[in-house]
Coordinates of C-alpha atoms in Angstrom, one line a residue:
M1 CA 0.0 1.8 1.3
K2 CA -1.1 -0.6 0.4
F3 CA -4.4 -3.0 0.4
T4 CA -4.9 -6.3 -0.9
S5 CA -0.7 -6.8 -1.4
L6 CA 0.9 -5.1 -4.1
L7 CA 3.2 -7.6 -4.8
L8 CA 1.0 -10.1 -5.8
A9 CA -0.2 -7.9 -8.9
L10 CA 3.2 -6.1 -10.2
A11 CA 3.2 -7.7 -12.9
V12 CA -1.0 -6.9 -14.0
S13 CA 0.3 -3.0 -12.7
A14 CA 3.0 -2.8 -15.6
S15 CA 0.0 -2.7 -18.3
P16 CA -0.4 0.0 -20.9
L17 CA -2.5 2.3 -20.5
S18 CA -4.5 1.4 -23.6
Q19 CA -5.6 -2.0 -22.2
A20 CA -7.6 0.0 -19.3
A21 CA -9.6 2.2 -22.2
P22 CA -13.0 4.0 -20.6
A23 CA -15.8 1.6 -22.4
K24 CA -17.6 3.2 -25.3
K25 CA -21.0 4.7 -25.0
T26 CA -24.7 2.5 -25.9
G27 CA -26.9 5.1 -28.1
K28 CA -30.0 4.4 -25.3
K29 CA -29.6 5.8 -21.6
S30 CA -29.8 3.0 -19.2
A31 CA -31.9 3.3 -16.5
Q32 CA -28.7 3.8 -14.0
S33 CA -27.7 6.3 -16.1
Q34 CA -31.1 8.3 -15.3
A35 CA -30.6 7.9 -12.4
K36 CA -27.5 9.1 -12.0
A37 CA -28.4 12.3 -13.9
K38 CA -31.9 12.9 -11.8
A39 CA -29.3 12.2 -8.7
D40 CA -26.3 15.3 -10.4
A41 CA -29.4 17.5 -10.9
K42 CA -30.8 17.6 -7.1
A43 CA -27.0 17.8 -5.6
K44 CA -26.5 20.7 -8.6
G45 CA -29.5 22.1 -6.9
A46 CA -28.1 22.3 -3.5
R47 CA -24.7 23.1 -4.7
K48 CA -26.2 27.2 -6.3
A49 CA -28.3 27.0 -3.1
G50 CA -25.0 27.2 -0.7
A51 CA -24.5 24.2 0.4
S52 CA -21.8 22.5 1.2
V53 CA -19.6 21.0 -1.5
A54 CA -18.8 17.6 0.3
V55 CA -19.0 14.7 -1.7
P56 CA -22.0 13.2 -1.2
A57 CA -22.5 9.3 -0.6
A58 CA -25.4 8.6 -2.9
V59 CA -24.0 10.6 -5.8
A60 CA -20.5 8.8 -5.6
A61 CA -22.0 6.2 -5.9
T62 CA -23.8 6.7 -9.4
A63 CA -20.3 6.5 -11.4
L64 CA -19.9 2.4 -11.1
T65 CA -23.7 2.7 -11.7
A66 CA -22.5 4.4 -15.1
A67 CA -19.6 1.6 -16.1
E68 CA -22.1 -1.6 -15.3
A69 CA -25.1 -0.4 -18.0
G70 CA -22.3 -0.2 -20.1
D71 CA -21.7 3.7 -20.3
A72 CA -18.5 5.1 -20.3
V73 CA -17.6 7.0 -17.4
V74 CA -17.0 10.6 -17.8
F75 CA -15.2 12.3 -14.9
S76 CA -16.0 15.8 -16.2
E77 CA -19.8 15.6 -16.7
S78 CA -19.4 13.8 -12.7
E79 CA -21.4 16.5 -9.9
A80 CA -19.3 14.1 -7.2
V81 CA -16.5 14.6 -9.4
N82 CA -17.0 18.0 -9.7
A83 CA -18.0 19.2 -6.6
F84 CA -14.9 17.3 -4.8
A85 CA -12.6 19.7 -7.7
D86 CA -14.7 22.5 -6.1
E87 CA -13.5 21.7 -2.5
V88 CA -9.7 21.4 -3.4
A89 CA -10.0 24.3 -5.2
L90 CA -11.0 26.0 -2.0
R91 CA -9.0 24.1 0.8
H92 CA -6.0 24.0 -1.4
G93 CA -6.0 27.3 -3.9
F94 CA -5.5 25.9 -7.2
P95 CA -7.3 27.8 -10.0
R96 CA -11.1 26.1 -10.6
A97 CA -10.5 26.4 -14.1
E98 CA -6.8 24.6 -14.2
L99 CA -9.1 21.4 -12.3
A100 CA -11.2 21.3 -14.6
A101 CA -8.9 21.0 -17.8
L102 CA -7.3 18.1 -15.8
I103 CA -10.1 16.4 -15.3
G104 CA -11.1 16.4 -18.8
Q105 CA -7.8 14.8 -19.0
I106 CA -8.3 12.3 -16.6
R107 CA -10.1 9.0 -17.5
Y108 CA -11.6 5.7 -15.8
I109 CA -9.7 2.8 -15.1
D110 CA -11.8 -0.5 -15.6
T111 CA -8.4 -2.2 -14.1
A112 CA -8.2 -1.0 -10.9
V113 CA -11.1 -1.6 -10.3
Q114 CA -11.3 -5.4 -10.6
L115 CA -8.5 -5.4 -9.2
V116 CA -9.2 -3.9 -5.9
K117 CA -12.3 -6.6 -5.8
P118 CA -12.8 -9.2 -2.9
A119 CA -10.5 -12.2 -4.0
P120 CA -13.0 -14.8 -4.9
K121 CA -13.1 -18.2 -2.0
G122 CA -10.2 -20.3 -3.2
K123 CA -7.5 -22.5 -2.0
P124 CA -6.0 -21.5 1.6
K125 CA -3.8 -18.6 2.3
N126 CA -0.4 -20.6 1.7
W127 CA 2.8 -19.2 3.8
Q128 CA 5.5 -21.7 1.9
N129 CA 3.9 -20.7 -1.7
Y130 CA 3.8 -17.2 -0.9
S131 CA 7.5 -17.3 0.7
R132 CA 8.5 -18.8 -3.0
V133 CA 7.6 -16.1 -4.9
T134 CA 8.8 -13.6 -2.9
I135 CA 11.8 -14.6 -2.1
E136 CA 13.1 -16.3 -5.3
P137 CA 17.2 -15.4 -7.0
I138 CA 15.4 -13.0 -9.3
R139 CA 14.9 -10.7 -6.7
I140 CA 18.4 -11.8 -4.2
K141 CA 20.4 -11.3 -7.3
A142 CA 18.9 -7.5 -7.3
G143 CA 19.6 -7.6 -3.8
V144 CA 22.8 -7.8 -3.5
A145 CA 23.6 -6.1 -6.5
F146 CA 21.7 -2.5 -5.0
W147 CA 22.8 -3.0 -1.6
N148 CA 26.3 -3.4 -3.1
Q149 CA 25.8 0.0 -5.3
H150 CA 23.9 2.0 -2.2
A151 CA 25.8 0.4 0.6
A152 CA 27.1 3.9 2.3
V153 CA 23.4 5.2 1.4
L154 CA 22.3 2.1 3.2
A155 CA 24.8 2.1 6.6
R156 CA 23.8 6.0 7.0
A157 CA 20.6 4.8 7.0
Q158 CA 20.9 2.7 9.4
A159 CA 23.0 5.2 12.1
E160 CA 21.0 7.6 11.6
Y161 CA 17.2 5.3 12.0
G162 CA 17.9 2.6 13.8
V163 CA 16.7 1.1 10.9
P164 CA 18.9 -2.0 9.3
A165 CA 19.9 -2.2 5.8
E166 CA 18.5 -5.3 5.1
I167 CA 15.0 -4.5 6.3
I168 CA 15.3 -1.0 4.0
V169 CA 16.8 -3.5 1.2
G170 CA 13.7 -6.3 1.5
I171 CA 11.4 -4.3 1.5
I172 CA 12.4 -2.5 -2.2
G173 CA 13.0 -5.6 -3.0
V174 CA 9.5 -6.8 -2.5
E175 CA 7.6 -3.7 -4.1
T176 CA 9.4 -3.3 -6.9
I177 CA 12.3 -5.8 -7.4
Y178 CA 14.4 -1.6 -6.6
G179 CA 12.5 -0.1 -9.1
R180 CA 11.6 -2.6 -12.1
Q181 CA 8.1 -2.8 -11.7
T182 CA 6.8 0.9 -10.5
G183 CA 3.7 0.6 -12.5
R184 CA 2.9 2.1 -15.4
F185 CA -1.0 4.0 -14.6
R186 CA -1.6 7.3 -14.4
V187 CA -1.6 7.9 -10.5
L188 CA -4.4 10.0 -11.4
D189 CA -6.5 7.9 -13.5
V190 CA -6.5 5.1 -10.7
L191 CA -7.3 7.2 -8.2
T192 CA -9.9 8.8 -9.6
T193 CA -11.3 5.9 -10.5
L194 CA -11.4 4.0 -7.5
A195 CA -12.6 7.4 -5.1
F196 CA -15.1 7.5 -7.6
A197 CA -16.1 4.6 -8.8
Y198 CA -15.1 1.8 -6.5
P199 CA -16.3 -1.8 -6.4
E200 CA -19.1 -3.1 -4.2
A201 CA -17.8 -4.1 -1.4
P202 CA -18.0 -4.2 2.4
N203 CA -15.7 -1.8 2.8
R204 CA -17.0 0.6 -0.4
A205 CA -17.2 3.8 1.6
A206 CA -14.4 3.8 3.1
R207 CA -12.0 2.8 0.7
M208 CA -13.9 5.7 -2.0
A209 CA -12.8 7.9 1.1
F210 CA -9.2 6.8 1.6
F211 CA -8.9 7.1 -2.1
R212 CA -10.8 10.8 -2.8
G213 CA -8.2 11.9 0.0
E214 CA -5.5 10.2 -1.9
L215 CA -6.2 11.8 -5.3
E216 CA -5.8 15.7 -3.2
N217 CA -2.9 13.9 -2.2
A218 CA -1.6 13.6 -5.4
L219 CA -3.0 16.8 -7.1
V220 CA -0.9 18.7 -4.0
L221 CA 2.2 16.6 -4.2
A222 CA 2.3 17.1 -7.8
R223 CA 2.0 21.0 -7.3
K224 CA 4.9 20.8 -4.8
S225 CA 7.2 18.9 -6.6
N226 CA 6.5 21.0 -9.9
I227 CA 5.7 18.4 -11.7
E228 CA 3.2 17.2 -14.8
P229 CA 0.3 15.7 -12.0
L230 CA -0.6 13.5 -15.1
S231 CA 2.9 12.5 -15.5
M232 CA 2.7 11.1 -11.9
L233 CA 2.5 7.0 -12.9
G234 CA 2.0 4.5 -10.3
S235 CA 0.7 1.0 -9.5
F236 CA -3.4 -0.2 -10.2
A237 CA -4.0 1.6 -6.7
G238 CA -2.2 4.8 -7.2
A239 CA 1.1 3.9 -5.2
I240 CA 4.4 5.6 -6.8
G241 CA 8.1 4.9 -6.8
M242 CA 10.6 2.2 -6.2
P243 CA 8.9 2.1 -2.3
Q244 CA 5.3 2.9 -3.4
F245 CA 4.2 4.9 -1.7
M246 CA 0.9 6.3 -1.6
P247 CA 0.9 10.0 -2.3
G248 CA 0.0 10.6 1.2
S249 CA 3.1 8.4 2.5
V250 CA 4.9 10.8 -0.1
L251 CA 3.6 14.3 1.1
A252 CA 4.0 13.2 5.1
Y253 CA 7.3 10.2 5.0
G254 CA 9.1 10.9 1.9
V255 CA 13.0 11.9 2.3
D256 CA 15.1 14.2 0.5
Y257 CA 17.9 12.1 0.9
D258 CA 19.6 12.8 -1.6
N259 CA 19.7 16.5 -0.7
N260 CA 19.3 17.6 -4.0
G261 CA 16.1 20.0 -3.3
S262 CA 13.2 17.3 -3.8
I263 CA 12.2 13.9 -2.8
D264 CA 12.2 11.5 -5.6
L265 CA 10.7 8.0 -5.1
R266 CA 10.7 7.3 -9.1
G267 CA 14.3 7.8 -9.9
S268 CA 16.4 8.2 -6.5
A269 CA 17.0 5.2 -5.4
V270 CA 18.6 7.4 -2.4
D271 CA 15.7 8.9 -1.9
A272 CA 13.5 5.9 -1.5
I273 CA 15.7 4.0 1.4
G274 CA 16.1 7.2 3.5
S275 CA 12.0 7.7 2.8
V276 CA 11.7 3.8 3.8
A277 CA 13.4 4.5 6.9
S278 CA 11.5 7.2 8.1
F279 CA 8.4 5.6 7.4
L280 CA 9.4 2.5 9.9
V281 CA 10.3 5.0 12.5
Q282 CA 7.2 7.1 12.8
H283 CA 5.0 4.0 12.4
G284 CA 6.5 2.2 15.9
W285 CA 10.1 1.1 14.6
Q286 CA 12.3 0.5 17.5
A287 CA 15.6 1.1 17.1
K288 CA 17.0 0.2 20.7
Q289 CA 15.4 -3.6 20.1
T290 CA 18.6 -4.7 17.7
G291 CA 17.9 -8.5 18.2
P292 CA 15.4 -10.4 15.9
L293 CA 12.3 -9.7 15.0
V294 CA 10.7 -12.8 15.2
Y295 CA 11.4 -16.1 16.5
P296 CA 9.8 -19.9 16.1
A297 CA 7.7 -20.8 18.4
S298 CA 5.4 -24.2 19.3
V299 CA 1.9 -23.8 20.7
S300 CA 0.1 -25.6 23.0
D301 CA -2.2 -29.1 22.1
D302 CA -5.0 -27.3 24.8
R303 CA -5.2 -24.5 22.2
A304 CA -5.3 -21.7 25.2
W305 CA -2.5 -19.7 22.6
E306 CA -5.6 -19.1 20.6
S307 CA -6.8 -16.2 22.5
L308 CA -3.0 -14.2 22.2
L309 CA -4.2 -14.5 17.4
N310 CA -5.3 -11.0 15.8
Q311 CA -4.9 -8.7 19.1
G312 CA -4.3 -5.7 16.4
L313 CA -1.4 -5.2 14.5
A314 CA 1.5 -4.8 18.2
A315 CA 3.3 -6.7 20.8
K316 CA 1.2 -6.8 23.8
F317 CA 2.0 -9.3 25.9
R318 CA 4.3 -10.0 28.1
A319 CA 7.0 -13.0 27.6
E320 CA 5.4 -14.8 30.5
D321 CA 2.3 -14.1 28.8
L322 CA 2.8 -16.2 25.8
R323 CA 4.0 -18.8 28.4
A324 CA 0.8 -19.0 30.0
G325 CA -1.0 -19.5 27.1
G326 CA 1.0 -22.7 25.8
V327 CA 3.5 -20.3 24.1
S328 CA 6.9 -22.1 23.6
T329 CA 10.2 -20.7 21.9
S330 CA 14.0 -22.2 22.3
A331 CA 14.6 -18.7 22.3
V332 CA 15.6 -16.3 25.0
L333 CA 13.4 -13.6 24.2
P334 CA 14.7 -10.4 25.8
A335 CA 13.4 -9.2 28.9
N336 CA 11.1 -6.0 29.4
Q337 CA 9.7 -6.0 25.9
R338 CA 6.3 -6.9 24.9
F339 CA 5.3 -9.9 21.6
G340 CA 2.8 -11.1 19.8
L341 CA 1.9 -14.3 18.5
I342 CA 1.0 -14.8 14.7
D343 CA -0.2 -17.9 12.7
L344 CA 1.5 -18.0 8.9
P345 CA -1.2 -20.7 7.0
N346 CA 0.4 -23.8 4.7
G347 CA -2.8 -24.8 3.3
P348 CA -3.4 -28.9 4.0
D349 CA 0.0 -29.1 5.9
P350 CA 0.8 -27.4 9.3
T351 CA 0.7 -24.2 10.3
E352 CA 3.7 -21.9 11.5
Y353 CA 3.3 -19.6 14.4
R354 CA 6.3 -16.9 15.1
I355 CA 6.3 -15.2 18.3
A356 CA 6.9 -11.2 16.9
T357 CA 8.6 -7.8 18.2
D358 CA 7.0 -4.1 17.7
N359 CA 9.5 -3.5 15.1
F360 CA 8.1 -6.9 13.4
F361 CA 4.0 -4.8 13.7
A362 CA 6.1 -1.7 12.0
I363 CA 6.8 -3.5 8.7
T364 CA 3.8 -4.6 9.3
Q365 CA 2.5 -0.9 8.9
Y366 CA 3.7 -0.6 5.6
N367 CA 1.9 -3.6 4.3
R368 CA -1.2 -5.0 7.1
S369 CA -0.6 -9.0 6.4
Y370 CA 1.7 -11.3 9.0
F371 CA 3.2 -12.5 5.1
Y372 CA 4.1 -9.4 3.2
A373 CA 6.6 -8.8 6.8
M374 CA 7.8 -12.6 6.9
S375 CA 8.5 -12.3 3.0
V376 CA 10.5 -8.6 3.8
I377 CA 12.4 -10.1 6.3
E378 CA 13.5 -13.2 4.8
L379 CA 14.7 -11.6 1.7
G380 CA 16.8 -9.2 3.4
R381 CA 18.5 -12.2 5.1
A382 CA 18.9 -13.9 2.0
I383 CA 20.6 -11.1 0.4
R384 CA 22.8 -10.3 3.3
Q385 CA 23.7 -14.2 3.5
N386 CA 24.6 -13.8 -0.6
R387 CA 26.6 -10.5 -0.5
P388 CA 30.3 -11.2 -1.2

C-alpha cells in the first residue's frame, strides 16, 4: 500500500499523463546507452542458450542510466522487460504476442521516478503540521456526507469485521477524500517505470522487485476483472481506487461487498468499505479490543523509556513494562493486553507520546507511519463528532 505517504502527493498524482511524457531521443548514443546495448545483447544470448528468464539485476538497472543520459526509455526494446514478460506469460498463460503489444504501449513516467526519490533532508517531522493538512474541514465535511450516504454498509462492515465505521471512513478520507483524488496515471505505466527505472536509493533493488511483483499482479487483476489493462488509473505508485490498494492487495484483500460479481474499488464505495475492513482484519485488527486505539502518555526525564521506542509495528509490552520504563498515562489500560510506545515529533516543539494498541498497529500495515495512523484515527473521530 503505500511508501512515502501518498497523502502528501495526491495533488501531484492527479496530474495529466501528458505532463509525464518520455524524453526525446538524442541523435548520438551515450556511453550509458552503449553499456545498455552490451548488457542486452549478453542477456539475449543467455536466453537463447536456455538460461532462466528471471530478470538479471544488472540488466534491470540499465533503464535508469539510459533515462539519465537523456535517451527515451522504450520498454519494448528492453531485454529486462522482455525477460519479465516471458516469465509472466509462462507463469500465468498470457499469450506472449498480446503482452508484447501491450508493452509497446507502455510509457516511461518521469513524474513517478521523481516522486519516489528519497526526500531531501529538510525540516524535522512535525505531527501538528501534518494533522492540520489531513484533519481539515473539507475532509470532515466530505466524510460526514460519505458516512451518511453509506451508513447501512458501514454498520454491516463494523458488525461483520469488527472494524469501527469511523476507522474505515478515516482511511478512505485520508487516502482520496472519498474518491475525489484517486490519481490519473495509467497504472501499468507507473508500475513498469518503477519496476525497471527506479531511481538510485539504498533500497533500490528491493523496491524494483516489489514493483515488478505489482506489475505482474496488475496484469492478473486486469484479466480477472475483464478490463482493459491500460484503462486502470491510479496514483504515481500504482495504487488504485478509493482506498488506494496496490494491485496485489486488491487480489488478496479486495471484497465484492455489493455482491455484483466483481470487485470494483474505483467505482463502488461499497466494495471499498468492505475491502478496507478486510485488509485491516487480515493485518492484525482485533475485534475483541473495543477500547481506544491509543492512550495519552507521559515519559520520565531519565529516558529509560527510549528502549521501548522503534520496536517494530507491533504491540509487545505489558502495562507494567511501560511503567517500569517510565511511561505513565491518566487512562486505565485494559488488563491482559499488549501495547507499544509511539512518538509524534513536533519539530522544535515538544514531542508527543502515545501508548498504542494492536489495532493502532494494524492501521500502520496500511501505511507504515505513526502520523498516518494517528490522522486516520483523529479524522474518523472528528467526522463522527460532526455527524448530526
